[in-house]
């Protein structure tokens, strides 16, 4: 069932956005809309038109989990400050039933979390069967902020690539489909978004003086993202790189990637585990 | 700012729905719309018109929590099977940003949960500062299903009323506003909703043969709710009784109760903790 709006994708978003190892991340056009030939209003319309199917598939996933199925979906959102991860949770994840969502935002680890190793809190937050898990930042911070801010010696953070690949293999093994999305904003857009937080009284709380350090280290972050993408984009759990200077495009892209992942599960409705006619009779007699 | 639709409340919903200890629960009209003089379409319009303010207040609450505030809101939803708790989470809680929601559904406790005492898993799920917590069932099951199904001797479950009052006092003490809602469906509507689950292939997963036991024990459940309401409705955390045969009314009622609780916090935006002009200059120079 292809709608008119859907046809504005020149190629399927999962293919158009899939990271090709070796691509030069520094050369990315963060204002681009790879694969998408439509306008902003058309993109917004397509997102809105997906709400029903997304909610339906999420409910099927939930029903499957309640009925003994082991499948779940984990959306991993990575991106620099201001890249719009929060807006995606609000506008895309917000399209489905909150009962079926396990959302976790990873800030700097607490002392207890740090003492358990970086994958401990991540494991705790993994979606249970039937759930859509959403990570706002993730285990990948261990090869991003930890690397750029020099929080661990190189030998230590370098070991994380393999650990992460092994971890994700284990997670897939228990039935979780991992959708990895890296959002990239340009340095100009990042500065403009930070500046906006300083112009609006209702945005002050989102600003911290330390944000400027991230701006200054933009090139180092690009280097860390480059290696992360190259080293951890696998056949089973590829990275998708989403240019995020246009918020509407980032939301459209993640909507489509999530929808594609849910569709690929081929979820039906669980069959009755009881005799339907007998239960109707029992209920009528009760 | 009173809108035309708002004026369809004859009295404020928090007052119209507030449990008055000693009221005869068995005499409740579950199809009633206490306090509301409007129609179903008007009720639905009012809910839709609240989305913006609810989302705004929830974001202020979240911002407050991020800025060192200790306030949070906990919505406790109790109700018999089919009372529509899930629909309320989907349609009312779904109006706000999922990032600010901590939702927990309480099923029969696991062995580990049971070994820790019934308040353990409840404490674990309490909203952190800035969050809207949502309990689908709660600690109150310990005086409802536990009592009716005879899972504990009377002396034990009777002690829970006081334990719960002490627990809620402690929770309020750390800054949480508790909004307690009991949804009541009539036995006829309950049977009709269960029958619907047996008619629709996409609803089988919501049905279990044990649901008929609940139908048969409807009067016992009413008795257990009666005592729960009488014993645990306090000045600081009163129960609200919401007739739930009309789903649209239950959703309207909970929307209004939640909105009232958020409004009562008088939330502004956190002030800047830095020199705004100095940061603008630093950012421009970065």
Coordinates of N, CA and C in Angstrom, one line a residue, chain A residues 134-216:
Chain A
X134 N 13.5 3.0 24.3 CA 14.0 4.2 23.6 C 15.2 4.7 24.5
X135 N 16.4 4.7 23.9 CA 17.5 5.3 24.6 C 17.9 6.6 24.1
X136 N 17.8 7.6 25.0 CA 18.3 9.0 24.6 C 19.7 9.0 25.1
X137 N 20.7 8.9 24.2 CA 22.1 8.6 24.5 C 22.1 7.1 25.0
X138 N 23.3 6.5 25.1 CA 23.3 5.1 25.3 C 24.7 4.6 25.7
X139 N 24.9 3.3 25.5 CA 26.3 2.8 25.7 C 27.3 3.4 24.8
X140 N 26.8 4.0 23.7 CA 27.8 4.6 22.8 C 28.5 5.8 23.4
X141 N 27.9 6.4 24.4 CA 28.6 7.5 25.0 C 30.0 7.1 25.5
X142 N 30.2 5.8 25.7 CA 31.5 5.3 26.2 C 32.6 5.4 25.2
X143 N 32.2 5.6 23.9 CA 33.2 5.9 22.9 C 33.1 7.3 22.3
X144 N 32.2 8.1 22.9 CA 32.0 9.5 22.4 C 32.5 10.5 23.5
X145 N 31.6 10.8 24.4 CA 32.0 11.8 25.4 C 33.2 11.3 26.2
X146 N 33.2 10.0 26.6 CA 34.3 9.5 27.3 C 35.7 9.6 26.6
X147 N 35.6 9.4 25.3 CA 36.8 9.6 24.5 C 37.2 11.1 24.4
X148 N 36.2 11.9 24.0 CA 36.6 13.3 23.7 C 37.0 14.1 24.9
X149 N 36.3 13.7 26.0 CA 36.6 14.5 27.3 C 37.8 13.8 28.0
X150 N 38.3 12.7 27.5 CA 39.5 12.1 28.1 C 39.2 11.5 29.4
X151 N 38.0 10.9 29.6 CA 37.6 10.3 30.9 C 38.2 8.9 31.1
X152 N 38.7 8.3 30.1 CA 39.3 7.0 30.2 C 40.6 7.0 29.3
X153 N 41.6 6.2 29.7 CA 42.7 6.1 28.8 C 42.3 5.4 27.5
X154 N 43.0 5.7 26.4 CA 42.7 5.2 25.1 C 42.5 3.7 25.0
X155 N 43.4 3.0 25.7 CA 43.4 1.5 25.6 C 42.0 1.0 26.2
X156 N 41.5 1.7 27.1 CA 40.2 1.3 27.7 C 39.1 1.6 26.8
X157 N 38.9 2.8 26.3 CA 37.7 3.1 25.5 C 37.8 2.4 24.2
X158 N 39.0 2.2 23.7 CA 39.1 1.4 22.4 C 38.6 0.0 22.5
X159 N 38.7 -0.5 23.7 CA 38.2 -1.9 23.9 C 36.6 -1.9 23.8
X160 N 36.0 -0.8 24.0 CA 34.5 -0.8 24.1 C 33.9 -1.1 22.7
X161 N 34.5 -0.8 21.6 CA 33.9 -1.2 20.3 C 33.5 -2.7 20.3
X162 N 34.5 -3.5 20.6 CA 34.2 -4.9 20.6 C 33.2 -5.3 21.7
X163 N 33.3 -4.7 22.8 CA 32.4 -5.1 23.9 C 31.0 -4.7 23.5
X164 N 30.8 -3.6 22.8 CA 29.5 -3.1 22.4 C 28.9 -4.1 21.3
X165 N 29.8 -4.5 20.4 CA 29.3 -5.4 19.4 C 28.9 -6.7 20.0
X166 N 29.6 -7.2 21.0 CA 29.2 -8.5 21.6 C 27.9 -8.3 22.4
X167 N 27.8 -7.1 23.1 CA 26.6 -6.8 23.9 C 25.4 -6.8 23.0
X168 N 25.5 -6.1 21.8 CA 24.3 -6.0 20.9 C 24.0 -7.4 20.3
X169 N 25.0 -8.2 20.1 CA 24.7 -9.5 19.6 C 23.9 -10.3 20.6
X170 N 24.3 -10.2 21.9 CA 23.5 -10.8 22.9 C 22.1 -10.3 23.0
X171 N 22.0 -9.0 22.9 CA 20.6 -8.4 23.0 C 19.7 -8.9 21.8
X172 N 20.3 -8.9 20.6 CA 19.5 -9.4 19.5 C 19.1 -10.9 19.7
X173 N 20.0 -11.6 20.4 CA 19.8 -13.0 20.6 C 18.6 -13.3 21.5
X174 N 18.2 -12.4 22.3 CA 17.0 -12.6 23.1 C 15.7 -12.0 22.5
X175 N 15.9 -11.5 21.2 CA 14.7 -11.1 20.5 C 14.5 -9.6 20.2
X176 N 15.5 -8.8 20.5 CA 15.4 -7.4 20.3 C 16.0 -6.9 19.0
X177 N 15.2 -6.1 18.3 CA 15.6 -5.5 17.1 C 16.1 -4.1 17.5
X178 N 17.4 -3.8 17.1 CA 18.0 -2.6 17.5 C 18.0 -1.6 16.3
X179 N 17.5 -0.4 16.5 CA 17.5 0.6 15.5 C 18.4 1.7 15.9
X180 N 19.5 1.9 15.3 CA 20.5 2.9 15.7 C 20.5 4.1 14.9
X181 N 20.3 5.2 15.5 CA 20.2 6.5 14.8 C 21.2 7.5 15.3
X182 N 22.0 8.1 14.5 CA 22.9 9.2 14.9 C 22.4 10.4 14.2
X183 N 22.1 11.4 15.0 CA 21.6 12.7 14.5 C 22.8 13.7 14.4
X184 N 23.0 14.3 13.2 CA 24.1 15.3 13.1 C 23.6 16.7 12.8
X185 N 24.0 17.6 13.7 CA 23.7 19.0 13.4 C 25.0 19.7 13.0
X186 N 24.9 20.7 12.2 CA 26.1 21.5 11.8 C 26.6 22.3 13.0
X187 N 27.8 22.8 13.0 CA 28.3 23.7 14.1 C 27.5 25.0 14.1
X188 N 27.1 25.5 13.0 CA 26.3 26.7 12.9 C 25.0 26.5 13.5
X189 N 24.3 25.4 13.2 CA 23.0 25.2 13.7 C 23.1 24.9 15.2
X190 N 24.1 24.2 15.6 CA 24.2 24.0 17.1 C 24.4 25.3 17.8
X191 N 25.2 26.2 17.3 CA 25.3 27.5 18.0 C 24.0 28.2 18.0
X192 N 23.3 28.2 16.9 CA 22.1 28.9 16.8 C 21.0 28.4 17.8
X193 N 21.0 27.1 18.0 CA 20.1 26.5 18.9 C 20.5 26.8 20.4
X194 N 21.8 26.8 20.6 CA 22.2 27.2 22.0 C 21.9 28.7 22.2
X195 N 22.1 29.5 21.2 CA 21.8 30.9 21.4 C 20.3 31.1 21.7
X196 N 19.5 30.3 21.0 CA 18.0 30.4 21.3 C 17.7 30.2 22.8
X197 N 18.4 29.2 23.3 CA 18.2 28.9 24.7 C 18.5 30.1 25.6
X198 N 19.4 30.9 25.2 CA 19.8 32.1 25.9 C 18.9 33.3 25.7
X199 N 18.0 33.1 24.7 CA 17.1 34.2 24.4 C 15.8 34.0 25.0
X200 N 15.5 32.8 25.4 CA 14.1 32.5 25.9 C 14.1 32.0 27.3
X201 N 13.4 32.7 28.1 CA 13.3 32.5 29.6 C 12.8 31.0 29.8
X202 N 12.0 30.5 28.9 CA 11.5 29.1 29.1 C 12.5 28.1 28.6
X203 N 13.7 28.5 28.2 CA 14.7 27.6 27.7 C 16.0 27.6 28.5
X204 N 16.0 28.6 29.5 CA 17.3 28.7 30.3 C 17.6 27.4 30.9
X205 N 16.6 26.6 31.4 CA 16.9 25.4 32.1 C 17.6 24.3 31.2
X206 N 17.5 24.5 29.9 CA 18.1 23.6 29.0 C 19.6 23.9 28.7
X207 N 20.0 25.1 29.2 CA 21.4 25.6 28.9 C 22.3 25.4 30.1
X208 N 23.5 25.0 29.8 CA 24.5 25.0 30.9 C 25.8 25.5 30.2
X209 N 26.6 26.3 31.0 CA 27.8 26.9 30.5 C 28.7 25.9 29.9
X210 N 28.7 24.7 30.4 CA 29.5 23.6 29.8 C 29.2 23.3 28.3
X211 N 28.0 23.7 27.9 CA 27.6 23.4 26.5 C 28.6 24.0 25.5
X212 N 29.2 25.1 25.9 CA 30.1 25.7 25.0 C 31.4 24.9 24.7
X213 N 31.7 24.1 25.7 CA 32.9 23.2 25.6 C 32.6 22.2 24.4
X214 N 31.3 21.7 24.4 CA 30.9 20.8 23.3 C 31.1 21.5 21.9
X215 N 30.6 22.7 21.9 CA 30.7 23.5 20.6 C 32.2 23.5 20.2
X216 N 33.0 23.9 21.2 CA 34.5 24.0 20.8 C 35.1 22.7 20.4

